[in-house]
Short mmCIF file of N, CA and C in Angstrom, two decimals:
data_model
loop_
_atom_site.label_atom_id
_atom_site.label_comp_id
_atom_site.label_asym_id
_atom_site.label_seq_id
_atom_site.Cartn_x
_atom_site.Cartn_y
_atom_site.Cartn_z
N MET A 1 -20.01 -22.25 9.52
CA MET A 1 -19.05 -22.77 8.49
C MET A 1 -17.79 -21.92 8.58
N GLU A 2 -16.73 -22.72 8.50
CA GLU A 2 -15.40 -21.97 8.50
C GLU A 2 -14.95 -21.38 7.16
N GLN A 3 -14.47 -20.21 7.22
CA GLN A 3 -14.02 -19.44 6.10
C GLN A 3 -12.79 -20.10 5.45
N GLN A 4 -12.77 -20.22 4.15
CA GLN A 4 -11.60 -20.65 3.47
C GLN A 4 -10.45 -19.65 3.75
N ASN A 5 -9.20 -20.31 4.02
CA ASN A 5 -8.06 -19.31 4.23
C ASN A 5 -6.85 -19.42 3.35
N SER A 6 -7.09 -20.09 2.12
CA SER A 6 -6.11 -20.01 1.09
C SER A 6 -6.83 -20.26 -0.20
N TYR A 7 -6.21 -19.82 -1.29
CA TYR A 7 -6.87 -19.88 -2.68
C TYR A 7 -5.84 -20.23 -3.69
N THR A 8 -6.23 -21.07 -4.62
CA THR A 8 -5.35 -21.45 -5.72
C THR A 8 -5.55 -20.41 -6.82
N LYS A 9 -4.66 -20.62 -7.87
CA LYS A 9 -4.82 -19.73 -9.06
C LYS A 9 -6.16 -19.83 -9.69
N GLU A 10 -6.54 -21.13 -9.83
CA GLU A 10 -7.81 -21.40 -10.39
C GLU A 10 -9.02 -20.74 -9.66
N GLU A 11 -8.98 -20.74 -8.29
CA GLU A 11 -10.08 -20.09 -7.56
C GLU A 11 -9.95 -18.58 -7.74
N LEU A 12 -8.77 -18.04 -7.82
CA LEU A 12 -8.67 -16.54 -7.96
C LEU A 12 -9.22 -16.20 -9.38
N LEU A 13 -8.99 -17.01 -10.33
CA LEU A 13 -9.57 -16.62 -11.74
C LEU A 13 -11.06 -16.84 -11.73
N THR A 14 -11.60 -17.75 -10.98
CA THR A 14 -13.00 -17.89 -10.76
C THR A 14 -13.62 -16.69 -10.11
N MET A 15 -12.85 -16.08 -9.18
CA MET A 15 -13.25 -14.95 -8.48
C MET A 15 -13.36 -13.65 -9.58
N ALA A 16 -12.37 -13.64 -10.44
CA ALA A 16 -12.21 -12.59 -11.45
C ALA A 16 -13.52 -12.68 -12.35
N GLN A 17 -14.23 -13.83 -12.41
CA GLN A 17 -15.31 -13.98 -13.24
C GLN A 17 -16.54 -13.64 -12.53
N GLY A 18 -16.49 -13.46 -11.19
CA GLY A 18 -17.66 -13.09 -10.27
C GLY A 18 -18.31 -14.31 -9.79
N LYS A 19 -17.63 -15.48 -9.73
CA LYS A 19 -18.36 -16.68 -9.40
C LYS A 19 -18.04 -17.13 -7.92
N ILE A 20 -17.23 -16.44 -7.12
CA ILE A 20 -17.03 -16.85 -5.72
C ILE A 20 -17.83 -15.85 -4.85
N PHE A 21 -17.76 -14.48 -4.96
CA PHE A 21 -18.47 -13.71 -4.06
C PHE A 21 -19.69 -12.97 -4.73
N GLY A 22 -19.98 -13.40 -5.91
CA GLY A 22 -21.18 -12.79 -6.69
C GLY A 22 -20.82 -11.92 -7.71
N ILE A 23 -21.59 -11.83 -8.79
CA ILE A 23 -21.29 -11.11 -10.04
C ILE A 23 -21.43 -9.56 -9.69
N LYS A 24 -22.21 -9.20 -8.65
CA LYS A 24 -22.39 -7.76 -8.31
C LYS A 24 -21.44 -7.19 -7.32
N ASN A 25 -20.44 -8.03 -6.88
CA ASN A 25 -19.50 -7.61 -5.90
C ASN A 25 -18.19 -7.57 -6.50
N ALA A 26 -17.16 -7.14 -5.70
CA ALA A 26 -15.87 -6.90 -6.10
C ALA A 26 -15.33 -8.22 -6.81
N LYS A 27 -14.46 -7.97 -7.85
CA LYS A 27 -13.80 -9.04 -8.41
C LYS A 27 -12.27 -8.72 -8.55
N LEU A 28 -11.58 -9.77 -8.67
CA LEU A 28 -10.10 -9.56 -8.96
C LEU A 28 -10.05 -9.36 -10.47
N PRO A 29 -8.92 -8.71 -10.99
CA PRO A 29 -8.76 -8.51 -12.44
C PRO A 29 -8.48 -9.95 -13.05
N GLN A 30 -8.87 -9.96 -14.32
CA GLN A 30 -8.44 -11.23 -15.06
C GLN A 30 -6.98 -11.11 -15.56
N GLU A 31 -6.46 -12.13 -16.04
CA GLU A 31 -5.18 -12.16 -16.56
C GLU A 31 -5.01 -11.24 -17.89
N PRO A 32 -4.05 -10.49 -18.09
CA PRO A 32 -2.75 -10.49 -17.41
C PRO A 32 -2.64 -9.64 -16.31
N MET A 33 -3.74 -8.79 -15.93
CA MET A 33 -3.56 -7.88 -14.83
C MET A 33 -3.63 -8.40 -13.44
N LEU A 34 -4.16 -9.73 -13.42
CA LEU A 34 -4.17 -10.40 -12.02
C LEU A 34 -2.68 -10.55 -11.59
N MET A 35 -2.33 -9.94 -10.55
CA MET A 35 -0.93 -9.95 -10.07
C MET A 35 -0.69 -10.86 -8.86
N VAL A 36 -1.52 -11.92 -8.75
CA VAL A 36 -1.49 -12.93 -7.63
C VAL A 36 -1.71 -14.23 -8.27
N ASP A 37 -0.81 -15.27 -7.89
CA ASP A 37 -1.12 -16.62 -8.36
C ASP A 37 -1.71 -17.43 -7.28
N ARG A 38 -1.49 -17.16 -6.02
CA ARG A 38 -2.12 -17.89 -5.03
C ARG A 38 -2.14 -17.13 -3.72
N ILE A 39 -3.18 -17.31 -2.87
CA ILE A 39 -3.13 -16.79 -1.54
C ILE A 39 -2.78 -17.93 -0.68
N LEU A 40 -1.75 -17.72 0.03
CA LEU A 40 -1.12 -18.79 0.98
C LEU A 40 -1.81 -18.77 2.24
N TYR A 41 -2.27 -17.68 2.69
CA TYR A 41 -2.97 -17.54 3.97
C TYR A 41 -3.72 -16.23 4.16
N ILE A 42 -4.81 -16.27 4.49
CA ILE A 42 -5.66 -15.07 4.88
C ILE A 42 -6.48 -15.33 6.15
N SER A 43 -6.43 -14.31 7.01
CA SER A 43 -7.12 -14.46 8.27
C SER A 43 -7.66 -13.13 8.77
N GLU A 44 -8.84 -13.17 9.44
CA GLU A 44 -9.36 -11.93 10.12
C GLU A 44 -8.65 -11.51 11.31
N SER A 45 -7.79 -12.28 11.83
CA SER A 45 -7.04 -11.90 13.04
C SER A 45 -5.44 -12.03 12.67
N GLY A 46 -4.61 -11.59 13.56
CA GLY A 46 -3.20 -11.63 13.44
C GLY A 46 -2.78 -10.46 12.62
N GLY A 47 -1.53 -10.57 12.17
CA GLY A 47 -0.87 -9.46 11.42
C GLY A 47 -0.38 -8.43 12.53
N LYS A 48 0.40 -7.45 11.99
CA LYS A 48 0.99 -6.48 12.86
C LYS A 48 0.02 -5.70 13.75
N TYR A 49 -1.26 -5.45 13.21
CA TYR A 49 -2.22 -4.70 14.01
C TYR A 49 -3.21 -5.53 14.59
N GLY A 50 -3.27 -6.91 14.50
CA GLY A 50 -4.20 -7.79 15.00
C GLY A 50 -5.61 -7.71 14.34
N LYS A 51 -5.61 -7.07 13.23
CA LYS A 51 -6.95 -7.02 12.57
C LYS A 51 -7.09 -7.95 11.19
N GLY A 52 -6.02 -8.71 10.91
CA GLY A 52 -5.94 -9.49 9.78
C GLY A 52 -4.67 -9.41 9.01
N GLU A 53 -4.56 -10.49 8.13
CA GLU A 53 -3.32 -10.55 7.45
C GLU A 53 -3.49 -11.41 6.15
N ILE A 54 -2.72 -11.23 5.14
CA ILE A 54 -2.69 -12.04 3.89
C ILE A 54 -1.23 -12.26 3.50
N THR A 55 -0.92 -13.43 3.13
CA THR A 55 0.29 -13.77 2.45
C THR A 55 0.00 -14.44 1.08
N ALA A 56 0.49 -13.92 -0.05
CA ALA A 56 0.24 -14.39 -1.32
C ALA A 56 1.56 -14.44 -2.17
N GLU A 57 1.44 -15.15 -3.37
CA GLU A 57 2.57 -15.16 -4.18
C GLU A 57 2.21 -15.00 -5.57
N LEU A 58 3.18 -14.54 -6.40
CA LEU A 58 3.08 -14.48 -7.87
C LEU A 58 4.32 -15.12 -8.46
N ASP A 59 4.12 -16.02 -9.32
CA ASP A 59 5.28 -16.67 -10.03
C ASP A 59 5.80 -15.66 -11.11
N ILE A 60 7.15 -15.66 -11.30
CA ILE A 60 7.73 -14.68 -12.21
C ILE A 60 8.32 -15.72 -13.34
N SER A 61 8.19 -15.17 -14.56
CA SER A 61 8.74 -15.93 -15.66
C SER A 61 9.37 -14.91 -16.70
N PRO A 62 10.45 -15.21 -17.29
CA PRO A 62 10.97 -14.29 -18.34
C PRO A 62 10.01 -13.96 -19.37
N SER A 63 8.92 -14.80 -19.53
CA SER A 63 8.05 -14.63 -20.71
C SER A 63 6.86 -13.62 -20.22
N ASP A 64 6.81 -13.21 -19.02
CA ASP A 64 5.74 -12.32 -18.49
C ASP A 64 5.61 -11.19 -19.42
N TRP A 65 4.38 -10.76 -19.73
CA TRP A 65 4.14 -9.60 -20.77
C TRP A 65 4.87 -8.35 -20.55
N PHE A 66 4.97 -7.93 -19.14
CA PHE A 66 5.59 -6.57 -18.96
C PHE A 66 7.09 -6.59 -19.20
N PHE A 67 7.71 -7.68 -19.18
CA PHE A 67 9.19 -7.63 -19.43
C PHE A 67 9.49 -7.40 -20.78
N HIS A 68 8.54 -7.61 -21.72
CA HIS A 68 8.79 -7.34 -23.15
C HIS A 68 8.53 -5.97 -23.54
N CYS A 69 8.02 -5.15 -22.60
CA CYS A 69 7.73 -3.73 -23.09
C CYS A 69 8.31 -2.72 -22.17
N HIS A 70 8.91 -3.20 -21.02
CA HIS A 70 9.33 -2.36 -19.96
C HIS A 70 10.63 -2.86 -19.41
N PHE A 71 11.70 -2.59 -19.87
CA PHE A 71 12.18 -1.83 -21.01
C PHE A 71 12.91 -2.71 -21.93
N LYS A 72 12.96 -2.36 -23.23
CA LYS A 72 13.74 -3.16 -24.22
C LYS A 72 15.21 -3.18 -23.82
N GLY A 73 15.64 -4.43 -23.75
CA GLY A 73 17.14 -4.55 -23.32
C GLY A 73 17.40 -4.37 -21.85
N ASP A 74 16.41 -4.05 -21.11
CA ASP A 74 16.65 -3.80 -19.63
C ASP A 74 15.30 -4.17 -18.96
N PRO A 75 14.83 -5.52 -19.08
CA PRO A 75 13.52 -5.86 -18.62
C PRO A 75 13.34 -5.70 -17.04
N VAL A 76 12.25 -5.05 -16.58
CA VAL A 76 12.00 -4.94 -15.21
C VAL A 76 10.49 -4.75 -15.06
N MET A 77 9.82 -5.43 -14.00
CA MET A 77 8.37 -5.29 -13.72
C MET A 77 8.10 -3.88 -13.32
N PRO A 78 7.20 -3.16 -13.91
CA PRO A 78 6.78 -1.92 -13.47
C PRO A 78 6.40 -1.91 -11.98
N GLY A 79 6.88 -0.99 -11.15
CA GLY A 79 6.64 -0.89 -9.80
C GLY A 79 5.12 -0.79 -9.52
N CYS A 80 4.45 -0.05 -10.41
CA CYS A 80 2.90 0.07 -10.23
C CYS A 80 2.23 -1.18 -10.32
N LEU A 81 2.79 -2.28 -11.04
CA LEU A 81 2.10 -3.59 -11.03
C LEU A 81 2.19 -4.28 -9.60
N GLY A 82 3.39 -4.11 -9.03
CA GLY A 82 3.60 -4.66 -7.66
C GLY A 82 2.56 -4.06 -6.71
N LEU A 83 2.51 -2.71 -6.81
CA LEU A 83 1.58 -1.90 -6.00
C LEU A 83 0.06 -2.37 -6.24
N ASP A 84 -0.17 -2.58 -7.53
CA ASP A 84 -1.55 -2.96 -7.82
C ASP A 84 -1.87 -4.48 -7.22
N GLY A 85 -0.75 -5.22 -7.22
CA GLY A 85 -0.93 -6.51 -6.59
C GLY A 85 -1.40 -6.37 -5.07
N MET A 86 -0.74 -5.46 -4.42
CA MET A 86 -1.04 -5.16 -3.01
C MET A 86 -2.50 -4.67 -2.89
N TRP A 87 -2.88 -3.80 -3.80
CA TRP A 87 -4.29 -3.32 -3.75
C TRP A 87 -5.28 -4.34 -4.02
N GLN A 88 -4.99 -5.34 -4.94
CA GLN A 88 -5.84 -6.41 -5.21
C GLN A 88 -5.99 -7.32 -4.04
N LEU A 89 -5.04 -7.45 -3.28
CA LEU A 89 -5.16 -8.30 -2.09
C LEU A 89 -5.87 -7.61 -0.95
N VAL A 90 -5.62 -6.32 -0.81
CA VAL A 90 -6.43 -5.58 0.25
C VAL A 90 -7.84 -5.60 -0.08
N GLY A 91 -8.25 -5.37 -1.40
CA GLY A 91 -9.60 -5.49 -1.85
C GLY A 91 -10.25 -6.90 -1.76
N PHE A 92 -9.38 -7.90 -1.97
CA PHE A 92 -9.86 -9.24 -1.80
C PHE A 92 -10.22 -9.49 -0.31
N PHE A 93 -9.41 -8.95 0.55
CA PHE A 93 -9.70 -9.22 2.17
C PHE A 93 -11.07 -8.63 2.38
N LEU A 94 -11.34 -7.44 1.90
CA LEU A 94 -12.57 -6.69 2.16
C LEU A 94 -13.81 -7.57 1.73
N THR A 95 -13.71 -8.08 0.48
CA THR A 95 -14.77 -8.78 -0.11
C THR A 95 -14.88 -10.24 0.59
N TRP A 96 -13.67 -10.82 0.78
CA TRP A 96 -13.64 -12.08 1.51
C TRP A 96 -14.29 -11.98 2.95
N GLY A 97 -14.18 -10.86 3.58
CA GLY A 97 -14.75 -10.61 4.96
C GLY A 97 -16.34 -10.32 4.75
N GLY A 98 -16.91 -10.28 3.63
CA GLY A 98 -18.38 -10.18 3.49
C GLY A 98 -18.89 -8.82 3.10
N ALA A 99 -17.95 -7.92 2.87
CA ALA A 99 -18.44 -6.59 2.37
C ALA A 99 -18.79 -6.66 0.93
N LYS A 100 -19.85 -5.77 0.55
CA LYS A 100 -20.49 -5.79 -0.82
C LYS A 100 -20.22 -4.59 -1.46
N GLY A 101 -20.18 -4.73 -2.89
CA GLY A 101 -20.01 -3.57 -3.78
C GLY A 101 -18.87 -3.87 -4.72
N LYS A 102 -18.54 -2.97 -5.51
CA LYS A 102 -17.50 -3.00 -6.51
C LYS A 102 -16.31 -2.29 -5.99
N GLY A 103 -15.12 -2.92 -6.08
CA GLY A 103 -13.91 -2.45 -5.62
C GLY A 103 -13.21 -1.37 -6.33
N ARG A 104 -12.66 -0.31 -5.71
CA ARG A 104 -11.85 0.55 -6.28
C ARG A 104 -10.66 1.04 -5.39
N ALA A 105 -9.46 1.17 -5.91
CA ALA A 105 -8.31 1.59 -5.13
C ALA A 105 -8.55 3.01 -4.92
N LEU A 106 -8.30 3.42 -3.60
CA LEU A 106 -8.56 4.86 -3.19
C LEU A 106 -7.28 5.64 -3.00
N GLY A 107 -6.20 4.97 -2.70
CA GLY A 107 -4.99 5.77 -2.45
C GLY A 107 -3.94 4.83 -1.62
N VAL A 108 -2.80 5.46 -1.40
CA VAL A 108 -1.74 4.93 -0.64
C VAL A 108 -0.96 6.06 -0.15
N ALA A 109 -0.59 6.04 1.12
CA ALA A 109 0.11 7.19 1.78
C ALA A 109 1.61 7.26 1.52
N ASP A 110 2.22 6.08 1.35
CA ASP A 110 3.66 6.19 1.31
C ASP A 110 4.18 4.83 0.57
N VAL A 111 4.84 5.01 -0.52
CA VAL A 111 5.44 3.83 -1.17
C VAL A 111 6.86 4.05 -1.32
N LYS A 112 7.56 2.96 -1.07
CA LYS A 112 9.06 2.97 -1.20
C LYS A 112 9.53 1.75 -2.17
N PHE A 113 10.41 1.94 -3.06
CA PHE A 113 10.93 0.90 -3.90
C PHE A 113 12.39 0.82 -3.60
N ARG A 114 12.84 -0.38 -3.15
CA ARG A 114 14.19 -0.71 -2.72
C ARG A 114 14.86 -1.70 -3.58
N GLY A 115 14.20 -1.96 -4.70
CA GLY A 115 14.84 -3.07 -5.52
C GLY A 115 13.82 -3.28 -6.77
N GLN A 116 14.25 -4.21 -7.56
CA GLN A 116 13.44 -4.53 -8.85
C GLN A 116 13.03 -5.96 -8.96
N VAL A 117 12.08 -6.21 -9.59
CA VAL A 117 11.55 -7.55 -10.08
C VAL A 117 12.24 -7.72 -11.46
N ARG A 118 13.02 -8.75 -11.62
CA ARG A 118 13.63 -8.93 -12.92
C ARG A 118 13.26 -10.32 -13.36
N PRO A 119 13.51 -10.58 -14.75
CA PRO A 119 13.16 -11.98 -15.24
C PRO A 119 13.73 -13.16 -14.58
N TYR A 120 14.95 -13.01 -13.92
CA TYR A 120 15.46 -14.10 -13.26
C TYR A 120 15.10 -14.38 -11.84
N HIS A 121 14.14 -13.52 -11.38
CA HIS A 121 13.50 -13.95 -10.14
C HIS A 121 12.44 -14.99 -10.33
N GLU A 122 12.25 -15.76 -9.29
CA GLU A 122 11.24 -16.96 -9.49
C GLU A 122 9.90 -16.49 -8.96
N LYS A 123 9.85 -15.89 -7.94
CA LYS A 123 8.53 -15.42 -7.30
C LYS A 123 8.56 -14.26 -6.51
N ILE A 124 7.35 -13.55 -6.46
CA ILE A 124 7.18 -12.45 -5.56
C ILE A 124 6.35 -13.11 -4.30
N THR A 125 6.65 -12.54 -3.21
CA THR A 125 5.82 -12.80 -2.09
C THR A 125 5.14 -11.58 -1.41
N TYR A 126 3.97 -11.50 -1.36
CA TYR A 126 3.27 -10.32 -0.75
C TYR A 126 2.90 -10.61 0.71
N ARG A 127 3.00 -9.59 1.56
CA ARG A 127 2.65 -9.67 2.90
C ARG A 127 1.79 -8.45 3.26
N ILE A 128 0.54 -8.71 3.61
CA ILE A 128 -0.29 -7.47 3.88
C ILE A 128 -0.79 -7.53 5.47
N ASP A 129 -0.76 -6.47 6.07
CA ASP A 129 -1.24 -6.33 7.42
C ASP A 129 -2.44 -5.34 7.42
N ILE A 130 -3.58 -5.94 7.80
CA ILE A 130 -4.74 -5.02 7.71
C ILE A 130 -4.64 -4.11 8.97
N LYS A 131 -4.95 -2.84 8.70
CA LYS A 131 -4.83 -1.78 9.70
C LYS A 131 -6.15 -1.37 10.20
N LYS A 132 -6.99 -1.10 9.34
CA LYS A 132 -8.37 -0.43 9.70
C LYS A 132 -9.45 -0.97 8.72
N LEU A 133 -10.66 -1.26 9.11
CA LEU A 133 -11.65 -1.69 8.39
C LEU A 133 -12.98 -1.00 8.76
N LEU A 134 -13.80 -0.48 7.86
CA LEU A 134 -14.99 0.12 8.11
C LEU A 134 -15.96 -0.55 7.19
N LYS A 135 -17.10 -0.87 7.77
CA LYS A 135 -18.13 -1.58 6.82
C LYS A 135 -19.45 -0.68 6.68
N LYS A 136 -19.59 0.43 7.45
CA LYS A 136 -20.85 1.25 7.34
C LYS A 136 -20.37 2.73 7.31
N PRO A 137 -21.08 3.52 6.43
CA PRO A 137 -22.01 3.19 5.44
C PRO A 137 -21.52 2.53 4.26
N SER A 138 -20.20 2.87 3.94
CA SER A 138 -19.47 2.26 2.75
C SER A 138 -18.33 1.39 3.38
N SER A 139 -17.95 0.42 2.62
CA SER A 139 -16.82 -0.51 3.15
C SER A 139 -15.57 0.11 2.66
N VAL A 140 -14.65 0.31 3.59
CA VAL A 140 -13.32 0.91 3.33
C VAL A 140 -12.37 0.13 4.13
N ILE A 141 -11.18 -0.09 3.53
CA ILE A 141 -10.16 -0.86 4.27
C ILE A 141 -8.77 -0.22 4.06
N TRP A 142 -7.96 -0.21 5.16
CA TRP A 142 -6.63 0.27 4.99
C TRP A 142 -5.63 -0.92 5.45
N GLY A 143 -4.52 -1.00 4.75
CA GLY A 143 -3.50 -2.00 5.03
C GLY A 143 -2.05 -1.59 4.70
N ASP A 144 -1.15 -2.13 5.34
CA ASP A 144 0.28 -1.93 5.01
C ASP A 144 0.74 -3.20 4.22
N GLY A 145 1.55 -2.99 3.25
CA GLY A 145 2.00 -4.17 2.45
C GLY A 145 3.53 -4.11 2.14
N GLU A 146 3.97 -5.38 1.91
CA GLU A 146 5.38 -5.55 1.45
C GLU A 146 5.42 -6.49 0.34
N LEU A 147 6.27 -6.21 -0.62
CA LEU A 147 6.49 -7.21 -1.77
C LEU A 147 8.00 -7.55 -1.50
N CYS A 148 8.16 -8.89 -1.63
CA CYS A 148 9.51 -9.52 -1.38
C CYS A 148 9.94 -10.35 -2.61
N VAL A 149 11.21 -10.32 -2.89
CA VAL A 149 11.78 -11.27 -3.73
C VAL A 149 13.03 -11.86 -3.03
N ASP A 150 13.27 -13.10 -3.29
CA ASP A 150 14.36 -13.81 -2.59
C ASP A 150 14.44 -13.45 -1.09
N ASP A 151 13.25 -13.44 -0.44
CA ASP A 151 13.14 -13.14 0.98
C ASP A 151 13.69 -11.79 1.42
N ARG A 152 13.64 -10.85 0.51
CA ARG A 152 14.14 -9.48 0.67
C ARG A 152 12.95 -8.50 0.40
N VAL A 153 12.62 -7.66 1.31
CA VAL A 153 11.63 -6.72 1.04
C VAL A 153 12.16 -5.64 0.08
N ILE A 154 11.45 -5.46 -1.08
CA ILE A 154 11.90 -4.51 -2.06
C ILE A 154 10.91 -3.33 -2.37
N TYR A 155 9.56 -3.62 -2.02
CA TYR A 155 8.56 -2.61 -2.04
C TYR A 155 7.87 -2.53 -0.78
N SER A 156 7.50 -1.37 -0.17
CA SER A 156 6.74 -1.24 1.01
C SER A 156 5.73 -0.22 0.69
N ALA A 157 4.51 -0.39 1.27
CA ALA A 157 3.41 0.65 0.94
C ALA A 157 2.75 0.72 2.32
N LYS A 158 2.36 1.94 2.74
CA LYS A 158 1.70 2.24 3.94
C LYS A 158 0.34 2.77 3.68
N ASN A 159 -0.70 2.37 4.32
CA ASN A 159 -2.04 2.83 4.20
C ASN A 159 -2.61 2.75 2.85
N LEU A 160 -2.38 1.50 2.31
CA LEU A 160 -3.10 1.11 1.01
C LEU A 160 -4.62 1.17 1.36
N GLN A 161 -5.32 1.85 0.48
CA GLN A 161 -6.82 2.00 0.88
C GLN A 161 -7.65 1.52 -0.30
N VAL A 162 -8.61 0.72 -0.05
CA VAL A 162 -9.66 0.19 -1.02
C VAL A 162 -10.99 0.41 -0.56
N GLY A 163 -11.86 0.83 -1.37
CA GLY A 163 -13.30 0.98 -0.97
C GLY A 163 -14.30 0.10 -1.95
N LEU A 164 -15.42 -0.27 -1.43
CA LEU A 164 -16.41 -1.02 -2.14
C LEU A 164 -17.67 -0.05 -2.39
N PHE A 165 -18.12 0.10 -3.59
CA PHE A 165 -19.09 0.92 -3.85
C PHE A 165 -20.39 0.18 -4.54
N LYS A 166 -21.51 0.60 -4.09
CA LYS A 166 -22.73 -0.01 -4.68
C LYS A 166 -23.33 1.08 -5.64
N ASN A 167 -24.02 0.51 -6.59
CA ASN A 167 -24.85 1.35 -7.63
C ASN A 167 -23.94 2.36 -8.36
N LEU A 168 -22.77 1.97 -8.77
CA LEU A 168 -22.02 2.89 -9.59
C LEU A 168 -22.82 3.14 -10.88
N ILE A 169 -22.84 4.32 -11.46
CA ILE A 169 -23.64 4.70 -12.65
C ILE A 169 -23.43 3.73 -13.80
N TYR A 170 -22.24 3.27 -14.04
CA TYR A 170 -21.95 2.32 -15.09
C TYR A 170 -22.83 1.03 -14.92
N ASP A 171 -23.06 0.64 -13.63
CA ASP A 171 -23.90 -0.55 -13.43
C ASP A 171 -25.31 -0.48 -14.09
N PHE A 172 -25.72 0.78 -14.34
CA PHE A 172 -27.14 0.92 -14.97
C PHE A 172 -27.03 1.35 -16.42
N GLY A 173 -25.93 1.15 -17.03
CA GLY A 173 -25.85 1.45 -18.41
C GLY A 173 -25.66 2.90 -18.82
N ASP A 174 -25.64 3.83 -17.79
CA ASP A 174 -25.31 5.21 -18.17
C ASP A 174 -23.85 5.46 -18.36
N ASP A 175 -23.59 6.69 -18.73
CA ASP A 175 -22.19 7.15 -18.98
C ASP A 175 -21.33 7.00 -17.74
N PRO A 176 -20.21 6.26 -17.75
CA PRO A 176 -19.45 6.03 -16.58
C PRO A 176 -18.78 7.42 -16.09
N ALA A 177 -18.68 8.33 -17.03
CA ALA A 177 -18.16 9.75 -16.66
C ALA A 177 -19.04 10.44 -15.70
N LEU A 178 -20.22 10.02 -15.55
CA LEU A 178 -21.24 10.54 -14.49
C LEU A 178 -21.11 9.91 -13.11
N ASP A 179 -20.26 8.89 -12.95
CA ASP A 179 -20.15 8.21 -11.66
C ASP A 179 -19.65 9.33 -10.63
N THR A 180 -20.19 9.22 -9.40
CA THR A 180 -19.86 10.29 -8.49
C THR A 180 -18.53 10.01 -7.80
N PHE A 181 -17.97 8.71 -8.11
CA PHE A 181 -16.63 8.40 -7.64
C PHE A 181 -15.72 8.35 -8.82
#
């Protein structure tokens, strides 16, 4: 069976509820933290390193929640939200590829901001190149990402890292502060 290589907003929201890859596996965040409206293309091959790639978009509206609190009279999307969108996509790739567990962002080696997302922009385009993927004993992935507005790269991130973990303490009703991760 051929794997799906694009996803609509409705499908991404279904994944946020645990209905695509299973309730016990990684999920995307729900709105308003979901920083992706559609995945235009996802593939296990291609990209800069030949290990996979993702292209996705987020529609921008002056009514987006973050513009009303960051900053009054000077609205700008927080850079951390664009970075989180990249982590969401890298984690999605790992789960889409069949890895099991709950996703956690693990780090990023280098982030550069060369512009801003403002209310007058219409959309963000994300481009992710998968760099490395390990599935045993735990699933961990590394990717490089770019965030573009108006066909201009304004954020870049090297070595975005996401891991999937099984049997987190919280899963069993214990105190999440006891998690080993």
